[in-house]
Tab-separated table of C-alpha atoms in Angstrom:
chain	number	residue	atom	x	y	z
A	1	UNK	CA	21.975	-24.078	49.573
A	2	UNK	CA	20.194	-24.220	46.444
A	3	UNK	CA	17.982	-20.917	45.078
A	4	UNK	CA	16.070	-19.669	44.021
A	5	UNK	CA	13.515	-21.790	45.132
A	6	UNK	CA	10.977	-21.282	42.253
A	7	UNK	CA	11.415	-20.673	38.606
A	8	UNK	CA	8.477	-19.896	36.323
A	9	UNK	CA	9.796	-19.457	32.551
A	10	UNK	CA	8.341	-20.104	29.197
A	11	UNK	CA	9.535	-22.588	26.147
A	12	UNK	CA	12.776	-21.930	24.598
A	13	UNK	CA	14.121	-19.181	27.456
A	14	UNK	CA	16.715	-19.750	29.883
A	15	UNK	CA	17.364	-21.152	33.227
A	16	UNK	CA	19.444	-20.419	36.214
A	17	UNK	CA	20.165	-22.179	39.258
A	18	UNK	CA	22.684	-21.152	41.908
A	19	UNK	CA	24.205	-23.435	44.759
A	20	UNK	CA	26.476	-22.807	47.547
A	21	UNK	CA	29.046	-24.632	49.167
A	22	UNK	CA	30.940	-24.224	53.008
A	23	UNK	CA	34.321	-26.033	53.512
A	24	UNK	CA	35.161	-23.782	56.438
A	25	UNK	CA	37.115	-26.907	57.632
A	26	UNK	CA	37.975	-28.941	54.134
A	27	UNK	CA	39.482	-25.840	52.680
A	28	UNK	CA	42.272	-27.413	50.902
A	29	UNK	CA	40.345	-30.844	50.070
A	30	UNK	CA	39.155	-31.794	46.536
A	31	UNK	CA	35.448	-31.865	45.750
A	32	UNK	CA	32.826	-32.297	42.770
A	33	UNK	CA	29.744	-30.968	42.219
A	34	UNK	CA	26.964	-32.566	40.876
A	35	UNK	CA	23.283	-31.351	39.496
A	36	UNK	CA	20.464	-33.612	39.892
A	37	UNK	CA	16.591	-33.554	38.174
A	38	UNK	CA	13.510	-35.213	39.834
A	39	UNK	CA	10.463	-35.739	37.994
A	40	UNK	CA	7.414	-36.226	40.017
A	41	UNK	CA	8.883	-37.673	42.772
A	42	UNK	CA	10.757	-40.347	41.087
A	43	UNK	CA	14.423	-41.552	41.225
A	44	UNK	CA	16.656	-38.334	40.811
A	45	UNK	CA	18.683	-38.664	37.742
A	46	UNK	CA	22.205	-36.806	37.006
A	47	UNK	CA	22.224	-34.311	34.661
A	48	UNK	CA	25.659	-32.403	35.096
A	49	UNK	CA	28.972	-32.152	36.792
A	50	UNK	CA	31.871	-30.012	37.292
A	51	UNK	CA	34.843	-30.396	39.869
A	52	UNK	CA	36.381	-27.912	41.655
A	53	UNK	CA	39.420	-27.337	39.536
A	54	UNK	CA	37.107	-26.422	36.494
A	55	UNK	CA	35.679	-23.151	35.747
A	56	UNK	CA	33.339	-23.749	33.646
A	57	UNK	CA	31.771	-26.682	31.692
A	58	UNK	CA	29.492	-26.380	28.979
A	59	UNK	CA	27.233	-29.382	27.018
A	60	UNK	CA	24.661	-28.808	25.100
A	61	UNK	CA	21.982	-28.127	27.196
A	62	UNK	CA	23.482	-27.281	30.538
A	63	UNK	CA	26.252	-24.182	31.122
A	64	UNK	CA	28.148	-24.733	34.464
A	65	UNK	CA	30.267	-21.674	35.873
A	66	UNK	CA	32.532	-21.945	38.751
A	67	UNK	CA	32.620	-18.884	40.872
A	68	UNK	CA	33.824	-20.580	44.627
A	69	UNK	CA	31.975	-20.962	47.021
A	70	UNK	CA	29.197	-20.354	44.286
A	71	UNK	CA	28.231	-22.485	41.332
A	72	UNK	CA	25.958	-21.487	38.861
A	73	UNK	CA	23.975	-23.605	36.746
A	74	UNK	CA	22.400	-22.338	33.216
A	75	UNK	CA	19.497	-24.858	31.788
A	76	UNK	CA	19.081	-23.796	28.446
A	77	UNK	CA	16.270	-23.995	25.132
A	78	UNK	CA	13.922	-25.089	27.824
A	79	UNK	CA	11.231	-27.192	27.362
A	80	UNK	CA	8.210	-28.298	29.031
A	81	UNK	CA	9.349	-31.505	29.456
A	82	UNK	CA	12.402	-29.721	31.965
A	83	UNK	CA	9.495	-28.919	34.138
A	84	UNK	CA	10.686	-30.802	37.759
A	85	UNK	CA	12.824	-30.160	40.834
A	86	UNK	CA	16.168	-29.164	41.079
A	87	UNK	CA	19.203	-29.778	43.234
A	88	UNK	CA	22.936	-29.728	43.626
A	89	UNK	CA	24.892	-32.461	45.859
A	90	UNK	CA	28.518	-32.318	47.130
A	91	UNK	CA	31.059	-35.201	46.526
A	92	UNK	CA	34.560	-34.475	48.961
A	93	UNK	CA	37.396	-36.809	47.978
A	94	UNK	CA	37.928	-37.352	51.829
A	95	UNK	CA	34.561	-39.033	52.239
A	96	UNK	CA	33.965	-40.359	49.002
A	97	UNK	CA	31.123	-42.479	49.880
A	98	UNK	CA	29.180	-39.131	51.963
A	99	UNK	CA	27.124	-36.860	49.664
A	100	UNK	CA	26.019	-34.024	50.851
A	101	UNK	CA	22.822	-32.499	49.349
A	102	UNK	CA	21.121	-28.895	48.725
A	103	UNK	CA	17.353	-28.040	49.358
A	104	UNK	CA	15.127	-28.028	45.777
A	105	UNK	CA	14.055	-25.960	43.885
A	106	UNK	CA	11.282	-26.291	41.548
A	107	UNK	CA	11.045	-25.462	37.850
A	108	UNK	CA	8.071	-24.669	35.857
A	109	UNK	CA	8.541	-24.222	31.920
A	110	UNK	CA	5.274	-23.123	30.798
A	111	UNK	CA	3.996	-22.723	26.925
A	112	UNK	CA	5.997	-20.534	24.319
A	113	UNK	CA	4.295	-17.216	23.741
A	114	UNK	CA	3.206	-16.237	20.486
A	115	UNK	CA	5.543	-14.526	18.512
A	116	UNK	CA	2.912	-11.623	17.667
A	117	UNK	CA	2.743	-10.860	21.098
A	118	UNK	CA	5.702	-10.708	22.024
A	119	UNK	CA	7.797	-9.338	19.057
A	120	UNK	CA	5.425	-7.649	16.517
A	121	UNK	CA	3.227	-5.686	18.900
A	122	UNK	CA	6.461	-3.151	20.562
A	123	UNK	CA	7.469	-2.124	17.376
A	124	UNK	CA	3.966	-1.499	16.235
A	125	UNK	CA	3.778	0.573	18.761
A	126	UNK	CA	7.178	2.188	18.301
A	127	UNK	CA	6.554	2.837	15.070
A	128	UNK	CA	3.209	4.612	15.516
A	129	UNK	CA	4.331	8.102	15.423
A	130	UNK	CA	6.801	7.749	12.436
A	131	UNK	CA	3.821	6.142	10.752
A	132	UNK	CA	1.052	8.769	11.518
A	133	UNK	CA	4.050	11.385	10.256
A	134	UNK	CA	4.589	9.681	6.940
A	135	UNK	CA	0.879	9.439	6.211
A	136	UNK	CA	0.365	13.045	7.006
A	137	UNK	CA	3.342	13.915	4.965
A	138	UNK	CA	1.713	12.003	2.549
A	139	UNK	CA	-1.465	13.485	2.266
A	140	UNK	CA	0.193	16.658	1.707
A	141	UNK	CA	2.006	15.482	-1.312
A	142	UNK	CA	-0.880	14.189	-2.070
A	143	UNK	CA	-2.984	17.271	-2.305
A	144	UNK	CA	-0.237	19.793	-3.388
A	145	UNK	CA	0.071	17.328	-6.527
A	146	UNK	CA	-4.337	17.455	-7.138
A	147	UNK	CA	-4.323	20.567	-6.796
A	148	UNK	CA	-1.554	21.760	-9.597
A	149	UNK	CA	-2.836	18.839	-11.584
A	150	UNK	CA	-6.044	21.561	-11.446
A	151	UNK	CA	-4.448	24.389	-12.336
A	152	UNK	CA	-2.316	22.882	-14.931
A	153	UNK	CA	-5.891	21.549	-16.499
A	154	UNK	CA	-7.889	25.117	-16.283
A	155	UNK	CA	-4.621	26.657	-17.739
A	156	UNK	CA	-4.728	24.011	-20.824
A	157	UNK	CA	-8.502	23.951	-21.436
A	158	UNK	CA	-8.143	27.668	-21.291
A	159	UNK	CA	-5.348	27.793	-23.377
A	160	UNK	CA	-7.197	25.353	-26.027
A	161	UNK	CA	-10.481	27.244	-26.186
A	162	UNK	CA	-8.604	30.736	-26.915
A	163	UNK	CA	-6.733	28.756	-30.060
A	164	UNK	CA	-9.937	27.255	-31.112
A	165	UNK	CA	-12.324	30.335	-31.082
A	166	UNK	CA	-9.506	32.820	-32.858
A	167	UNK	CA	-9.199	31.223	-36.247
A	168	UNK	CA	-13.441	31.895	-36.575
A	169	UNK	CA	-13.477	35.243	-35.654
A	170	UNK	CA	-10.158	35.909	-37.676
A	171	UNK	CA	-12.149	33.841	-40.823
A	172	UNK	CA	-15.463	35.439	-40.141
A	173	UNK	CA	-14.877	38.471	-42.183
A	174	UNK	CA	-14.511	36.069	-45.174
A	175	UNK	CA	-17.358	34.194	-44.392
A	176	UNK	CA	-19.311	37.978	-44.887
A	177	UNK	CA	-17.787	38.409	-48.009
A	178	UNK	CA	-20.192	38.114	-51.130
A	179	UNK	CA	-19.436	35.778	-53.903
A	180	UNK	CA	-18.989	37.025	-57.409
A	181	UNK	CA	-22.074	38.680	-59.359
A	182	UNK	CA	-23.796	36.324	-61.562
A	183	UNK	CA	-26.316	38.288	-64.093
A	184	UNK	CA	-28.777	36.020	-65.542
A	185	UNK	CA	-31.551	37.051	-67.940
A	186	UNK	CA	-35.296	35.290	-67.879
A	187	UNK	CA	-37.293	34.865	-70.552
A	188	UNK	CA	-41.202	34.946	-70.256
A	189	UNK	CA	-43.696	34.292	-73.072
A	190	UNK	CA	-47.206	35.966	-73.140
A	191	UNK	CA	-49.817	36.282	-75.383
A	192	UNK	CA	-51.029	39.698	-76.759
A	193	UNK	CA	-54.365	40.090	-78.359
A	194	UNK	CA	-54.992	43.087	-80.902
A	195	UNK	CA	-58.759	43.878	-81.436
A	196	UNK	CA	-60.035	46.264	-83.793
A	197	UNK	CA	-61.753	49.469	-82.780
A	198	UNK	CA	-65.194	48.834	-83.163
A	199	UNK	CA	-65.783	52.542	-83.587
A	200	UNK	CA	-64.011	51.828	-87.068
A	201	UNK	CA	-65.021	48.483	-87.728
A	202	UNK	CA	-65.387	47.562	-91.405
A	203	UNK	CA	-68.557	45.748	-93.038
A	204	UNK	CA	-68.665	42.159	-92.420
A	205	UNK	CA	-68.202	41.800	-96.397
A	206	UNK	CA	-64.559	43.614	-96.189
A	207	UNK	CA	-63.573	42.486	-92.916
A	208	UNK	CA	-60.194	40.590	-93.264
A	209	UNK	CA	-59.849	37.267	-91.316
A	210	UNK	CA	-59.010	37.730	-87.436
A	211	UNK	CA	-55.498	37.715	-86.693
A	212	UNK	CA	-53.071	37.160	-83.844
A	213	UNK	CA	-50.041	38.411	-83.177
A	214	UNK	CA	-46.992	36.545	-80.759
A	215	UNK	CA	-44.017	38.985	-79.712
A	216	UNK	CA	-41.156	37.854	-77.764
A	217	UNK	CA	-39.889	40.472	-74.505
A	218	UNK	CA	-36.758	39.975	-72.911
A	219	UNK	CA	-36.561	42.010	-69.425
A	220	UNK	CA	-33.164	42.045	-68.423
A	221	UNK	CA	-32.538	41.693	-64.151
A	222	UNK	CA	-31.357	44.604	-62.584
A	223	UNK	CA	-30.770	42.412	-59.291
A	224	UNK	CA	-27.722	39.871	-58.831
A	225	UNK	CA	-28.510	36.264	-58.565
A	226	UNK	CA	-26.329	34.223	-55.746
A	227	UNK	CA	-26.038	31.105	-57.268
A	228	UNK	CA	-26.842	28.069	-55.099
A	229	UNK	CA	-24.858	26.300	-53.070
């Protein structure tokens, strides 16, 4: 008997056929076991062998375990092209020219998955949780760190202003105080007239010739004079 009957497996998995044997009444007799492939119906074609004195034979694509009265049959890398039926077929050394052969089974090797789908998208999810804890953890930092980047500004702003507005109010009282007294005299010019009394006037005969007289007055300036700057 060959099982199981039907095998659906994608590119690049695994393969595994079993087959059983009876020699209730060959026992003691030598035998070999062989693996056959048909494609579409067509001519089966040997693909591996192992006798009964073997326990296991490997090739490169093909894995053949002894485990009497069972032998197991490991196809591996498939590919599509391994797509067919399957079958085992018993050689006895007593009848050399009888072979005896198992039911089929069939294989189907459909495409490879994508590798996003079937790797990438578990461990997404796995990691989900860890993920939503690191950004939250995160955010925290990230907010702790705004908000004594705030304080630490108000503390130096205030910090600045107080050092900036104390050297005015410390100056101010010499900004009040008056710069030295600077006493400056003027000097106008006027005219004065002198007239006669006419009560007392003189004939016209002895009057002397009209005179007038200057005079120079110098007021001195009680008030200080700030000088310009």
């Amino acid at each position: 008997t060959f099982f199981p009957d039907v095998l659906t497996l994608p590119a690049g998995s695994s393969a595994t056929f079993f087959c059983n044997i009876s020699m209730e009444h060959n026992s003691g007799s030598e035998y070999s076991l062989n693996w056959y492939k048909e494609t579409n119906h067509s001519q089966a074609q040997k693909i591996a062998e192992i006798s009964r004195n073997n326990s296991q034979t490997k090739t490169e694509k093909y894995l053949l375990t002894n485990h009497t009265p069972a032998f197991k049959i490991r196809i591996m890398n498939l590919h599509q092209n391994d797509s067919g039926s399957y079958y085992c077929g018993l050689i006895t050394f007593f009848e050399p020219n009888k072979v005896m052969e198992s039911n089929r089974s069939q294989l189907v090797v459909t495409a490879a998955p994508e590798k996003t789908n079937a790797t990438k998208e578990p461990e997404v999810e796995e990691d989900n949780p860890l993920d939503h804890i690191k950004a939250v953890l995160l955010g925290i930092l990230l907010l702790a760190g705004a908000v004594l980047l705030l304080i630490f500004g108000y503390l130096t702003i205030t910090y600045k202003r107080g050092d900036v507005q104390k050297p005015p109010s410390e100056k101010a009282p010499a900004k009040e105080e008056k710069p030295p007294e600077v006493f400056m005299s003027t000097v106008d010019y006027g005219v004065l007239e002198f007239q006669w009394d006419q009560r007392t006037q003189v004939p016209p005969e002895t009057q002397p010739v009209d005179q007038t007289e200057y005079a120079t007055i110098i007021f001195p300036e009680e008030k200080p004079v700030t000088p310009e700057r």
